[in-house]
Coordinates of C-alpha atoms in Angstrom, one line a residue:
Chain A
Q1 CA 3.5 -20.5 -25.6
V2 CA 1.9 -19.1 -22.5
Q3 CA -1.6 -20.3 -21.9
L4 CA -4.2 -19.0 -19.4
E5 CA -7.1 -20.8 -17.7
E6 CA -9.7 -19.3 -15.4
S7 CA -11.3 -21.2 -12.5
G8 CA -13.7 -20.4 -9.8
P9 CA -17.3 -20.8 -8.7
G10 CA -19.9 -20.5 -11.5
L11 CA -22.6 -19.2 -9.1
V12 CA -22.2 -16.5 -6.5
K13 CA -24.9 -15.1 -4.2
P14 CA -25.8 -11.4 -4.3
S15 CA -23.8 -9.3 -1.8
E16 CA -21.0 -11.9 -1.6
T17 CA -17.5 -11.9 -3.1
L18 CA -16.7 -13.3 -6.5
S19 CA -13.3 -15.0 -6.5
L20 CA -11.6 -16.2 -9.6
T21 CA -8.1 -17.5 -10.3
C22 CA -6.2 -17.6 -13.6
S23 CA -3.5 -20.3 -13.9
V24 CA -0.5 -19.6 -16.2
S25 CA 1.1 -22.5 -18.0
G26 CA 3.8 -22.7 -20.6
G27 CA 5.8 -20.0 -18.9
S28 CA 6.5 -18.3 -15.6
L29 CA 4.2 -15.6 -14.3
S30 CA 7.1 -13.7 -12.9
S31 CA 9.2 -13.7 -16.1
G32 CA 6.4 -13.6 -18.8
S33 CA 4.1 -10.7 -19.5
F34 CA 4.7 -7.4 -17.7
Y35 CA 1.2 -7.5 -16.4
W36 CA -1.9 -9.6 -16.2
S37 CA -5.5 -8.5 -16.8
W38 CA -9.1 -9.4 -16.1
I39 CA -11.9 -8.5 -18.7
R40 CA -15.5 -9.4 -18.5
Q41 CA -18.5 -9.7 -20.9
P42 CA -22.1 -9.9 -19.9
A43 CA -24.2 -12.1 -22.2
G44 CA -24.9 -10.4 -25.5
K45 CA -22.9 -7.3 -24.5
G46 CA -19.5 -5.8 -25.0
L47 CA -16.1 -6.2 -23.3
E48 CA -15.3 -4.4 -20.1
W49 CA -11.8 -4.1 -18.7
I50 CA -11.8 -4.8 -15.0
G51 CA -8.1 -4.1 -14.3
R52 CA -4.6 -5.3 -14.4
I53 CA -1.9 -6.4 -12.0
Y54 CA 1.8 -6.0 -12.7
T55 CA 4.2 -8.9 -11.9
I56 CA 5.6 -6.7 -9.1
G57 CA 2.2 -6.4 -7.6
S58 CA 1.0 -2.9 -8.5
T59 CA -2.4 -2.5 -9.9
N60 CA -4.7 -0.4 -12.1
Y61 CA -8.5 -0.8 -11.8
N62 CA -11.4 0.3 -13.8
P63 CA -12.7 3.4 -11.9
S64 CA -16.3 2.1 -12.1
L65 CA -15.3 -1.1 -10.2
K66 CA -12.3 0.2 -8.2
S67 CA -14.1 0.2 -4.8
R68 CA -15.0 -3.5 -5.1
V69 CA -12.0 -5.0 -6.9
T70 CA -8.8 -6.6 -5.6
M71 CA -6.3 -8.4 -7.7
S72 CA -3.3 -10.4 -6.5
V73 CA -0.4 -12.4 -7.9
D74 CA 1.1 -15.6 -6.5
T75 CA 4.3 -16.4 -8.2
S76 CA 4.7 -19.7 -6.2
T77 CA 1.7 -21.2 -7.9
N78 CA 2.0 -19.3 -11.1
Q79 CA -1.5 -17.8 -10.7
F80 CA -3.1 -14.5 -10.4
S81 CA -6.5 -13.8 -8.9
L82 CA -9.6 -11.5 -9.0
K83 CA -11.9 -10.7 -6.1
L84 CA -15.0 -8.6 -6.7
S85 CA -17.0 -7.8 -3.6
S86 CA -20.7 -7.0 -3.0
V87 CA -21.8 -8.5 -6.3
T88 CA -25.2 -8.0 -7.9
A89 CA -26.9 -9.4 -10.9
A90 CA -25.1 -6.8 -13.0
D91 CA -21.9 -8.6 -12.3
T92 CA -23.1 -11.7 -14.1
A93 CA -20.8 -12.2 -17.0
V94 CA -18.1 -14.3 -18.7
Y95 CA -14.8 -13.4 -17.0
Y96 CA -11.6 -13.6 -19.0
C97 CA -8.0 -13.4 -17.9
A98 CA -5.7 -11.9 -20.5
A99 CA -2.2 -10.8 -21.0
P100 CA -0.3 -8.7 -23.6
G101 CA 1.8 -10.4 -26.2
D102 CA 5.4 -9.5 -27.1
Y103 CA 4.6 -6.1 -28.5
Y104 CA 6.5 -3.0 -27.3
D105 CA 6.6 0.7 -28.0
S106 CA 9.7 2.6 -29.0
N107 CA 10.7 2.9 -25.3
G108 CA 10.5 -0.8 -24.8
Y109 CA 7.3 -0.6 -22.8
P110 CA 4.8 -3.4 -23.4
L111 CA 1.7 -2.4 -25.4
D112 CA -1.8 -3.1 -24.2
A113 CA -2.3 -5.7 -26.9
F114 CA -4.1 -8.6 -25.4
D115 CA -2.8 -11.5 -27.4
I116 CA -3.2 -14.2 -24.8
W117 CA -6.6 -15.1 -23.4
G118 CA -8.2 -17.7 -21.2
Q119 CA -11.2 -19.5 -22.5
G120 CA -13.4 -17.5 -20.2
T121 CA -15.5 -18.6 -17.2
M122 CA -19.2 -17.9 -16.8
V123 CA -20.2 -16.4 -13.4
T124 CA -23.8 -16.0 -12.5
V125 CA -24.9 -13.9 -9.5
S126 CA -28.1 -15.3 -8.2
S127 CA -29.6 -16.4 -4.9
Chain B
Q1 CA -22.7 3.5 -22.8
S2 CA -19.2 2.7 -24.1
V3 CA -16.4 5.3 -24.1
L4 CA -15.5 4.3 -27.6
T5 CA -18.4 4.4 -30.1
Q6 CA -18.8 1.8 -32.8
P7 CA -21.8 1.1 -35.1
P8 CA -23.7 -1.8 -33.8
S9 CA -23.7 -3.6 -37.1
A10 CA -22.1 -3.7 -40.5
S11 CA -22.6 -5.9 -43.5
G12 CA -21.2 -6.8 -46.9
T13 CA -21.2 -9.5 -49.5
P14 CA -18.3 -11.9 -50.2
G15 CA -15.5 -10.1 -51.9
Q16 CA -16.5 -6.6 -50.8
R17 CA -14.6 -4.2 -48.6
V18 CA -16.1 -3.2 -45.3
T19 CA -15.0 -0.6 -42.9
I20 CA -15.8 -0.4 -39.2
S21 CA -15.4 2.9 -37.4
C22 CA -14.4 3.7 -33.8
S23 CA -14.9 7.1 -32.4
G24 CA -13.2 8.3 -29.2
S25 CA -11.7 11.5 -27.7
S26 CA -8.4 13.2 -27.1
S27 CA -7.9 11.2 -23.9
N28 CA -8.0 7.8 -25.6
I29 CA -7.7 7.4 -29.4
G30 CA -6.3 10.9 -29.8
S31 CA -3.3 10.1 -27.6
N32 CA -2.9 6.4 -27.4
Y33 CA -2.7 3.4 -29.6
V34 CA -5.8 1.7 -30.9
Y35 CA -6.3 -2.1 -30.9
W36 CA -8.8 -4.2 -32.7
Y37 CA -10.2 -7.6 -31.7
Q38 CA -12.4 -10.2 -33.4
Q39 CA -14.7 -12.4 -31.4
L40 CA -16.4 -15.4 -32.9
P41 CA -19.4 -16.8 -31.0
G42 CA -18.6 -18.6 -27.8
T43 CA -14.9 -17.8 -28.0
A44 CA -12.4 -15.4 -26.5
P45 CA -11.5 -12.3 -28.5
K46 CA -8.5 -12.5 -30.8
L47 CA -6.1 -9.6 -31.4
L48 CA -6.3 -8.4 -35.0
I49 CA -4.5 -5.0 -34.9
Y50 CA -2.2 -3.4 -32.5
K51 CA -0.5 0.0 -32.5
N52 CA -3.2 1.4 -34.8
N53 CA -2.2 -0.5 -37.9
Q54 CA 0.1 -3.4 -37.1
R55 CA -1.0 -7.0 -37.7
P56 CA 0.1 -9.8 -35.4
S57 CA 1.7 -12.8 -37.2
G58 CA -1.0 -14.8 -38.8
V59 CA -3.5 -12.1 -39.4
P60 CA -4.1 -11.7 -43.2
D61 CA -3.1 -8.5 -44.9
R62 CA -6.7 -8.0 -46.2
L63 CA -7.3 -6.6 -42.7
S64 CA -6.0 -3.2 -42.0
G65 CA -6.3 -0.5 -39.3
S66 CA -5.9 3.2 -39.4
R67 CA -6.2 6.1 -37.0
S68 CA -6.9 9.8 -37.7
G69 CA -7.4 12.3 -34.9
T70 CA -9.8 10.8 -32.4
S71 CA -11.2 8.2 -34.7
A72 CA -10.0 4.8 -35.9
S73 CA -11.2 2.3 -38.4
L74 CA -10.8 -1.3 -39.3
A75 CA -11.1 -2.3 -43.0
I76 CA -11.6 -5.8 -44.2
S77 CA -11.2 -6.4 -47.9
G78 CA -12.1 -9.5 -49.9
L79 CA -14.8 -10.2 -47.4
R80 CA -15.3 -13.9 -46.5
S81 CA -18.0 -15.8 -44.7
E82 CA -15.6 -16.6 -41.9
D83 CA -15.2 -12.9 -41.2
E84 CA -18.7 -12.9 -39.7
A85 CA -18.0 -12.0 -36.1
D86 CA -18.1 -9.2 -33.5
Y87 CA -15.3 -6.6 -33.7
Y88 CA -14.1 -4.4 -30.9
C89 CA -11.8 -1.4 -30.8
A90 CA -9.9 -0.6 -27.7
A91 CA -7.5 2.1 -26.4
W92 CA -6.0 3.3 -23.1
D93 CA -7.8 6.3 -21.7
D94 CA -5.6 8.8 -19.9
S95 CA -8.4 10.5 -18.1
L96 CA -9.8 7.3 -16.7
S97 CA -6.5 5.5 -16.4
A98 CA -8.2 2.5 -17.8
M99 CA -8.5 0.4 -20.9
V100 CA -11.7 1.2 -22.7
F101 CA -13.5 -0.8 -25.4
G102 CA -16.0 0.1 -28.0
G103 CA -19.4 -1.4 -27.8
G104 CA -18.7 -3.8 -30.6
T105 CA -19.8 -4.1 -34.2
K106 CA -21.5 -7.3 -35.5
L107 CA -20.3 -7.9 -39.0
I108 CA -22.7 -9.8 -41.2
V109 CA -21.6 -11.4 -44.4
L110 CA -24.7 -11.5 -46.7

């Protein structure tokens, strides 16, 4: 069973870059889920999809964050990463890494059913 | 302001049937699958429904999902105290090329 675990600084200064890593265990990042996602949740608020990166490296980002987001995959360490630049207090949130489970449409394409989640990591943007 | 609209709260007594709605548009719910998640306090969301009305293994059949046009709903029958949680709908949005979530509905079991 694939498991995910986020790691990274819990405190980031305004205008700096937030960097998080998601470690994949119980399976290979390159042979598991078709893509890997980041989702965040400010305290007391709803979920916001940040984006996803496919195992081959292509990406889709939330248009509202696209100019500041970079995702990458490192198959040698079985990790994928998120970088969010020029952060402000509005970026303070719990950040989750997530992946779709083994659910496919009629064409064999994986569904966007996030069945695997990390436990989440709180990131506070403050000076 | 979320792309998908959910009521902020819903409530019911044990044993009752409760429905949570999710309203979208032709670019998301109207043309793509709907997913539902349950989030207990302090935990990561859990997938409840995929492909509009399919339940992952382990999700009880007293939970059901449906989609009609640009709206979807999650129904929980035989309400239990452990169902008290936040519920989120989600769908891919073709116009945004992004996954969008509803604002969430807090379900209170009275």
